[in-house]
Coordinates of C-alpha atoms and ligand atoms in Angstrom, one line a residue:
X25 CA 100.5 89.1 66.1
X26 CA 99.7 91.1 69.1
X27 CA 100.5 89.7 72.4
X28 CA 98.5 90.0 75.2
X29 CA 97.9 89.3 79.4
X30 CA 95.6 86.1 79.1
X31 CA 95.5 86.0 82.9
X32 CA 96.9 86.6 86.1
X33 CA 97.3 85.1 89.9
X34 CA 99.5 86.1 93.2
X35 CA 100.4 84.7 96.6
X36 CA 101.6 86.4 99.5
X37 CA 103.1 84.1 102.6
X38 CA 100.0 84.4 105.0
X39 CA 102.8 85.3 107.5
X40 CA 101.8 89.0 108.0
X41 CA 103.9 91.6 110.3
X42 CA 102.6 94.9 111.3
X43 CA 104.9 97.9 112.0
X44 CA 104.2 97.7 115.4
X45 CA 105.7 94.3 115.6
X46 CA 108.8 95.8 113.9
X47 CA 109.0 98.1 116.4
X48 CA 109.5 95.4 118.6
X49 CA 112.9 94.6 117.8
X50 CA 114.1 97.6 115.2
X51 CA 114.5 101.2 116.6
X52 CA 111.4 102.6 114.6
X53 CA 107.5 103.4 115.0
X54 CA 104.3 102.7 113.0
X55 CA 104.2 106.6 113.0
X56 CA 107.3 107.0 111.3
X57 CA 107.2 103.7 108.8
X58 CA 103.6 104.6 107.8
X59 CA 104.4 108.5 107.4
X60 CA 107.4 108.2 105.7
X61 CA 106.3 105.2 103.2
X62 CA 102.6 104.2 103.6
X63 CA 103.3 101.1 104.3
X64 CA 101.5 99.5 107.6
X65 CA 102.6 95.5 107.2
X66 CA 104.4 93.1 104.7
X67 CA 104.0 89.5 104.5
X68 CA 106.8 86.8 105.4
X69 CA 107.9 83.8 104.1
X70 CA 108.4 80.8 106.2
X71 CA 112.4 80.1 106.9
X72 CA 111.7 77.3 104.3
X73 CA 110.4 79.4 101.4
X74 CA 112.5 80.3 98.6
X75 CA 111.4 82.6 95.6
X76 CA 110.5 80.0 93.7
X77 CA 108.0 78.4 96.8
X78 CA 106.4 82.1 96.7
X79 CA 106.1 81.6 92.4
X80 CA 104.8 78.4 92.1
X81 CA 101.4 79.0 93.5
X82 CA 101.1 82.4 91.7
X83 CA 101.7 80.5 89.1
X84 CA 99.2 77.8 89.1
X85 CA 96.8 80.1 90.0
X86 CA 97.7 82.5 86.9
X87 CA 97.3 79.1 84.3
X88 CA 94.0 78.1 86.4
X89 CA 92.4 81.7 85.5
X90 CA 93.4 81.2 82.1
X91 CA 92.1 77.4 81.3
X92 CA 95.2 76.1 80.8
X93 CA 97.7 73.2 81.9
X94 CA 101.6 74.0 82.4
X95 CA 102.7 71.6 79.1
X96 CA 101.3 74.6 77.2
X97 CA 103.7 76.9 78.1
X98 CA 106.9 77.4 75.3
X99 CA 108.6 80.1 78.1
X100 CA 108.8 80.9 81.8
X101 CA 110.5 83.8 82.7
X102 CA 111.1 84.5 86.6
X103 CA 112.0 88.3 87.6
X104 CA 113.9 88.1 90.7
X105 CA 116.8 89.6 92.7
X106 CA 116.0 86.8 95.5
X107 CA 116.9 84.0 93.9
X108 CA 116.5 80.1 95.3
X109 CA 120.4 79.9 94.0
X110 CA 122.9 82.6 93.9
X111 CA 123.8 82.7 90.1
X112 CA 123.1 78.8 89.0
X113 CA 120.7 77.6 88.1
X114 CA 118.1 80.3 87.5
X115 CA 114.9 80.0 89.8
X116 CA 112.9 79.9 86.4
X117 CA 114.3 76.6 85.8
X118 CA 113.3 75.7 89.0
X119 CA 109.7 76.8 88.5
X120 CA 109.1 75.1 85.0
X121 CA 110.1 71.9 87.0
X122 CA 107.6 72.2 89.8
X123 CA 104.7 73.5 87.3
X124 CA 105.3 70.9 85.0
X125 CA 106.1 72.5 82.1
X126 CA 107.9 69.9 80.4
X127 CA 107.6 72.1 76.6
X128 CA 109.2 75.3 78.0
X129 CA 112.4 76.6 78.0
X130 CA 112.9 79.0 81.4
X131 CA 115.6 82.0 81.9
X132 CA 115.3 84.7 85.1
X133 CA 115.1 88.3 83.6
X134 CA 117.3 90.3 86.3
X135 CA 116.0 94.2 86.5
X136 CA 115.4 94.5 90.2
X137 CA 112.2 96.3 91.1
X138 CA 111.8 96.9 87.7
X139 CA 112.3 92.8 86.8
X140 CA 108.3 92.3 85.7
X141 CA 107.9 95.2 83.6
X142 CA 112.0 94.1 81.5
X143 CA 109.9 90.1 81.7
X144 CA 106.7 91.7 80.6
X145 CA 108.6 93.2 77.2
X146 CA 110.7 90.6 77.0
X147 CA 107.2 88.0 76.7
X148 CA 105.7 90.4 74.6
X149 CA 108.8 90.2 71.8
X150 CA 109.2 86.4 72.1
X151 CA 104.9 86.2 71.3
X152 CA 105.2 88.8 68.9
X153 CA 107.9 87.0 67.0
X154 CA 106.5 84.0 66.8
X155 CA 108.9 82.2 68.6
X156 CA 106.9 81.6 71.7
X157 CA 103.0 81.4 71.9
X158 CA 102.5 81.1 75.9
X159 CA 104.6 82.9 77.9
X160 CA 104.6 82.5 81.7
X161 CA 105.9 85.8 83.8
X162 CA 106.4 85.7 87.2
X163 CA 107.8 88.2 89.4
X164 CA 108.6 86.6 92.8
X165 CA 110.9 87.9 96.1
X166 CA 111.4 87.1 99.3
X167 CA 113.2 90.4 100.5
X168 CA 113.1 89.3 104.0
X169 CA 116.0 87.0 103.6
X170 CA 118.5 89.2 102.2
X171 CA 117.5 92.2 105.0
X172 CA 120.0 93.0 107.6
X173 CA 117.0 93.3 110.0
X174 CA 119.0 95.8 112.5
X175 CA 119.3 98.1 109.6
X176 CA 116.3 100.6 110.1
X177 CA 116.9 102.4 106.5
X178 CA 116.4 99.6 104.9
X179 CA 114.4 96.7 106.6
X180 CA 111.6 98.6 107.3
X181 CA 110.7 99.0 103.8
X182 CA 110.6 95.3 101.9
X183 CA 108.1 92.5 101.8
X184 CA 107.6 89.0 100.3
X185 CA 105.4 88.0 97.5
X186 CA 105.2 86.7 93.5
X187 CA 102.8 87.7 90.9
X188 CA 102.4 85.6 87.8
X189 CA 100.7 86.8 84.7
X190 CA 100.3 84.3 81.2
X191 CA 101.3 86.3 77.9
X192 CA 99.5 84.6 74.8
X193 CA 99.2 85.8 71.2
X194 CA 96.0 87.4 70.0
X195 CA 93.7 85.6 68.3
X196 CA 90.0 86.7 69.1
X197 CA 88.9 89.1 66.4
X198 CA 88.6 93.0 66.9
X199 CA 89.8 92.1 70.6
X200 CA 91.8 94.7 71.8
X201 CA 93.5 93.4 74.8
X202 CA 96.8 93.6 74.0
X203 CA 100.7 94.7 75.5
X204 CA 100.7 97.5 73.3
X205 CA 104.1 98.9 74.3
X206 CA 107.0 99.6 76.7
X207 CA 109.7 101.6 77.2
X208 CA 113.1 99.7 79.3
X209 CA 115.7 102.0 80.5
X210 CA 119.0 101.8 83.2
X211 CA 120.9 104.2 84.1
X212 CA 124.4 101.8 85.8
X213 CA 125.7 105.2 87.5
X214 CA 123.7 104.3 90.0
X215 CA 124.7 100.9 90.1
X216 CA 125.8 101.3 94.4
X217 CA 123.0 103.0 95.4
X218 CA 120.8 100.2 95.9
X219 CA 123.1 97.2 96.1
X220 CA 124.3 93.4 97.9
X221 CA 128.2 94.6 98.0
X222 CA 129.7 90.8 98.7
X223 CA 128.2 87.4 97.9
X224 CA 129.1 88.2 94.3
X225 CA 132.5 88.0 92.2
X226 CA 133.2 91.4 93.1
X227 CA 133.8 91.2 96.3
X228 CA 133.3 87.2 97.0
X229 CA 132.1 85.4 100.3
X230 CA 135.1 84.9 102.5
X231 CA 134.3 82.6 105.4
X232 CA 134.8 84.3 109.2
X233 CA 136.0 87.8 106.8
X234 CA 133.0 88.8 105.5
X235 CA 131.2 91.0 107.6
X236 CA 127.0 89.8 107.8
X237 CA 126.6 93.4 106.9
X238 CA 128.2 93.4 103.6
X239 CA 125.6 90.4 102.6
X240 CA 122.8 92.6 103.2
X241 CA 120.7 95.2 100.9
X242 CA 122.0 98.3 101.3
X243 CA 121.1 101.3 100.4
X244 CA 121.4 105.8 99.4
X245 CA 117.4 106.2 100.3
X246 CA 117.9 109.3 99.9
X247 CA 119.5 109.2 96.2
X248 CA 117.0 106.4 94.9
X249 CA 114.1 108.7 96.2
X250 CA 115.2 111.7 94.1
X251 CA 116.0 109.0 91.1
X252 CA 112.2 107.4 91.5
X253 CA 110.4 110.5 91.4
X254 CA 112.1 111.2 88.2
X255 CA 111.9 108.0 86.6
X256 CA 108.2 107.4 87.4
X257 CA 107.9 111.4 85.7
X258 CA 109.8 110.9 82.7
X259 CA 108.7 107.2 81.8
X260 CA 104.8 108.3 82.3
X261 CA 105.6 111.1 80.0
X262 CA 107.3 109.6 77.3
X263 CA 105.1 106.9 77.3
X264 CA 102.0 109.2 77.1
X265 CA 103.5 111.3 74.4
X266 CA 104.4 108.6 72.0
X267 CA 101.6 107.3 72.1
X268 CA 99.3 110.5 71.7
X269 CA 97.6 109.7 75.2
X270 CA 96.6 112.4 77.9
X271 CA 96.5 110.8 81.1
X272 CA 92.5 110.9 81.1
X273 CA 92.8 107.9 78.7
X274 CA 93.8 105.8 81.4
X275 CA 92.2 104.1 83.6
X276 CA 95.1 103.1 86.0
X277 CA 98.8 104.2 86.9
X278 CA 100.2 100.8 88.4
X279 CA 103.7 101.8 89.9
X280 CA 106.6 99.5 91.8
X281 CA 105.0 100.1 95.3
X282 CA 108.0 101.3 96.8
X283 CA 107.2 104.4 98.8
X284 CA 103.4 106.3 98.9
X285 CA 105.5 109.6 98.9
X286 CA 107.4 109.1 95.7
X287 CA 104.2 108.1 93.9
X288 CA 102.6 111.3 95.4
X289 CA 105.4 113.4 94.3
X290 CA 105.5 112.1 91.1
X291 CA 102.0 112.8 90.4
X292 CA 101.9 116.4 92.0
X293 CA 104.6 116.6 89.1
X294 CA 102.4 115.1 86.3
X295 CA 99.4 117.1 87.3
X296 CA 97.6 113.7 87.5
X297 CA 95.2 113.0 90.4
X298 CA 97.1 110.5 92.8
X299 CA 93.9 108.3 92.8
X300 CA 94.9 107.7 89.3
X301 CA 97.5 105.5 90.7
X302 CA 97.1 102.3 92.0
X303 CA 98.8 101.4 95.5
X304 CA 98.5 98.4 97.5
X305 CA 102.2 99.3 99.7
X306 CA 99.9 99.7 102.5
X307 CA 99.4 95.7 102.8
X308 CA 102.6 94.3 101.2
X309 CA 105.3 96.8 101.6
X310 CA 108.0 96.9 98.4
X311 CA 107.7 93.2 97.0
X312 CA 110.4 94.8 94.4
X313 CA 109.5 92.6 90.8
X314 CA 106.7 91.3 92.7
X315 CA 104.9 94.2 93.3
X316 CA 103.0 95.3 90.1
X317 CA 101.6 91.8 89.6
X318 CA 100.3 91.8 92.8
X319 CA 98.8 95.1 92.0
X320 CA 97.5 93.6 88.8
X321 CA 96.0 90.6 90.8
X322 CA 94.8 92.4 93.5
X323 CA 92.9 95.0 90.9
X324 CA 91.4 92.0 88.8
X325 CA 90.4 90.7 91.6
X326 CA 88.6 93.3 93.2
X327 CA 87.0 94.3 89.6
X328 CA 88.8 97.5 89.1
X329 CA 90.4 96.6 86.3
X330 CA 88.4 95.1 83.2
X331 CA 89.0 94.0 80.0
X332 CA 89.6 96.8 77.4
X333 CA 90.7 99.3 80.4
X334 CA 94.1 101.1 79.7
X335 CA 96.9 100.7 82.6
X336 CA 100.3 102.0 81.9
X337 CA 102.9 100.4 85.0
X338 CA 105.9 102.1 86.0
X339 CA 108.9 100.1 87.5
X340 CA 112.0 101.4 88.9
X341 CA 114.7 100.3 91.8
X342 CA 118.3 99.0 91.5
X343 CA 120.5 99.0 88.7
X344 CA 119.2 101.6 87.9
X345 CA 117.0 100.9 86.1
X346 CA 113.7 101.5 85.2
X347 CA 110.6 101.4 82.7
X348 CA 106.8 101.4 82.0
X349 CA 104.0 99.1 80.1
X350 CA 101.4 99.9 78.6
X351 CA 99.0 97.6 78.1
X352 CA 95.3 97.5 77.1
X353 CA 93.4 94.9 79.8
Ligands
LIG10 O1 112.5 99.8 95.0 C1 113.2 101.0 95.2 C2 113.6 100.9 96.7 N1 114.0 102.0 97.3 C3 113.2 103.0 97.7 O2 112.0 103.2 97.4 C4 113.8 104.0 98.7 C5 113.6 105.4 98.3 N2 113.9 106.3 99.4 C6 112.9 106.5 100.3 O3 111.8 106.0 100.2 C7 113.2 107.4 101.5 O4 114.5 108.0 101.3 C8 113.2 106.6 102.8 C9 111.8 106.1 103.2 C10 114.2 105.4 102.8 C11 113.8 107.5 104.0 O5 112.9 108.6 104.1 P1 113.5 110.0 104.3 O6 112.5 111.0 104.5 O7 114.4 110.3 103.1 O8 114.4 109.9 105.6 P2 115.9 110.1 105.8 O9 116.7 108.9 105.3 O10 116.3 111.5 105.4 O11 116.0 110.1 107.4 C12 115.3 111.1 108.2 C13 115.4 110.7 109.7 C14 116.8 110.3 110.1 O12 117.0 110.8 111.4 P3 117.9 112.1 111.7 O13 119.2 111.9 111.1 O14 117.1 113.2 111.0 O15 117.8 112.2 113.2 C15 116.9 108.8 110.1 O16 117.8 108.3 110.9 O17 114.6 109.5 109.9 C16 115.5 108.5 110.5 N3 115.0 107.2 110.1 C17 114.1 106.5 110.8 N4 113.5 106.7 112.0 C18 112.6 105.8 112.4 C19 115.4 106.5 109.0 N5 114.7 105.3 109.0 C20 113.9 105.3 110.1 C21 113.0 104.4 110.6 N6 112.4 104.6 111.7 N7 112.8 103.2 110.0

């Protein structure tokens, strides 16, 4: 039984800050941000807001645009690095409480930026197994509470946001909507170069000892560009090959909207036109497992994506790790 994306929904926190505003309080300059990145503003959440307040309305809105109430759902999986709870218990159980998805069991799928395309595969095997039918996936951050905001390298860069998308078996004859395959990949060398060094068991929380900094993202920019443009090469390639594709069989590219130059890059290196690839940075910044459902949402929404359309997506970030989808709309 093929498995396939029934629906999908998003929210964004309506708070919305511009580069300019940054520039308020961080050494930096729409100028640089936008050149550098192509990013122009990211959303906020409210102090209040935890992953799970960002996923719960992407959610509802995801079973609303399929027809369906949450006590159908046998799984939610949340992909997140911004948990509501460091470690215990996972923000997915969390979620299945608010929805009301009293028939589903819920476990957080933890890949970083490349969290909803790892949930994406991960729906697809449960569905194709037999051992779920209705999958919920939602990729969900809030990025802005794990920033050290003096940190120019790095704060400049994230947003907030969740994308939710409802993974059911195929059942309409000669329909050919469908997660056809995916390819997951990490590469743990890289494991520091995009990383939270304390707050963990490696190097624990020590009250009035661990430095604020040390709680923070930090990051090698420089090293995760030179991975990302490789990763985003190699997964479109493999993906393309094994499945005797050219890239004129597809009608979208839908990469982790880190950085408008990597993407660029990427695609001088493909040969493919870079309108092939879908970017939405601009308005949301790097929503890291958030940001290729809110691409998705964003693109069904606006009607550039319809059903039977090919769209191969292309995560990457921490870990490393990173991976593709294709998937027939
Ligand atoms: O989900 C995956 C997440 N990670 C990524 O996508 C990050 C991948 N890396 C990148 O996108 C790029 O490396 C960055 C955008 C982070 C940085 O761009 P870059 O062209 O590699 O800049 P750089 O780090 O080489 O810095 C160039 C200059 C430096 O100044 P000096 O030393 O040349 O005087 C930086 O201090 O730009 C300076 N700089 C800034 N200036 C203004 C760095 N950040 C900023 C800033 N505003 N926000």
């Amino acid at each position: 039984m093929e498995a396939f994306i029934r629906s999908v929904g998003a929210y964004a926190p309506p708070r919305r800050m511009s580069n300019h505003e940054l520039a308020e309080f961080v050494d930096t300059s729409h100028e640089w941000i936008y050149s550098h990145t192509g990013i122009s503003y990211r959303h906020i959440a409210e102090p209040d807001q935890a992953a799970s307040d960002l996923a719960v309305p992407a959610a509802h809105r995801a079973l609303e645009a399929a027809g369906m109430t949450a006590d159908e759902l046998d799984l939610v999986l949340v992909a997140t690095s911004t948990p509501d709870y460091i470690g215990l218990p996972s923000t997915a159980c969390v979620v299945q409480h608010a929805i009301g998805a009293t028939s589903a069991g819920a476990m957080d799928v933890m890949a970083v930026c490349s969290g909803f395309v790892y949930a994406l595969e991960t729906a697809r095997a449960f569905v194709k197994a037999g051992s779920a039918r209705h999958v919920l996936v939602v990729g969900t951050e809030v990025y802005s509470k794990i920033m050290d905001w003096t940190d120019r390298n790095t704060c400049v860069l994230f947003g907030d946001g969740a994308g939710a998308v409802i993974v059911s078996p195929q059942t309409e004859e000669g329909a050919k909507s469908a997660v056809v395959d995916s390819i997951l990949r990490s590469d743990g060398s890289g494991a520091e170069s995009l990383f939270r060094p304390c707050g963990g068991t490696r190097c624990a929380y020590i009250p009035g000892q661990t430095p604020d900094s040390e709680l923070a993202l930090q990051m090698n920019g420089r090293k995760v560009y030179i991975f990302a443009v490789r990763a985003v090469v190699d997964t479109i390639n493999e993906m393309l090959k094994r499945n005797n594709l050219t890239f004129s069989d597809i009608r979208y590219f839908v990469p982790h909207q880190a950085n408008r130059r990597i993407i660029e890059a990427a695609a001088k290196r493909l040969e493919i036109p870079s309108e092939q690839f879908y970017l939405n940075m601009d308005e949301y910044a790097n929503t890291s497992a958030a940001s290729i459902p809110l691409a998705l949402d964003e693109m069904n929404a606006k009607g550039v994506l319809k059903r039977g359309d090919a769209v191969i997506t292309i995560g990457f970030g921490a870990g490393l790790t990173y991976g593709a989808n294709l998937i027939v709309w």
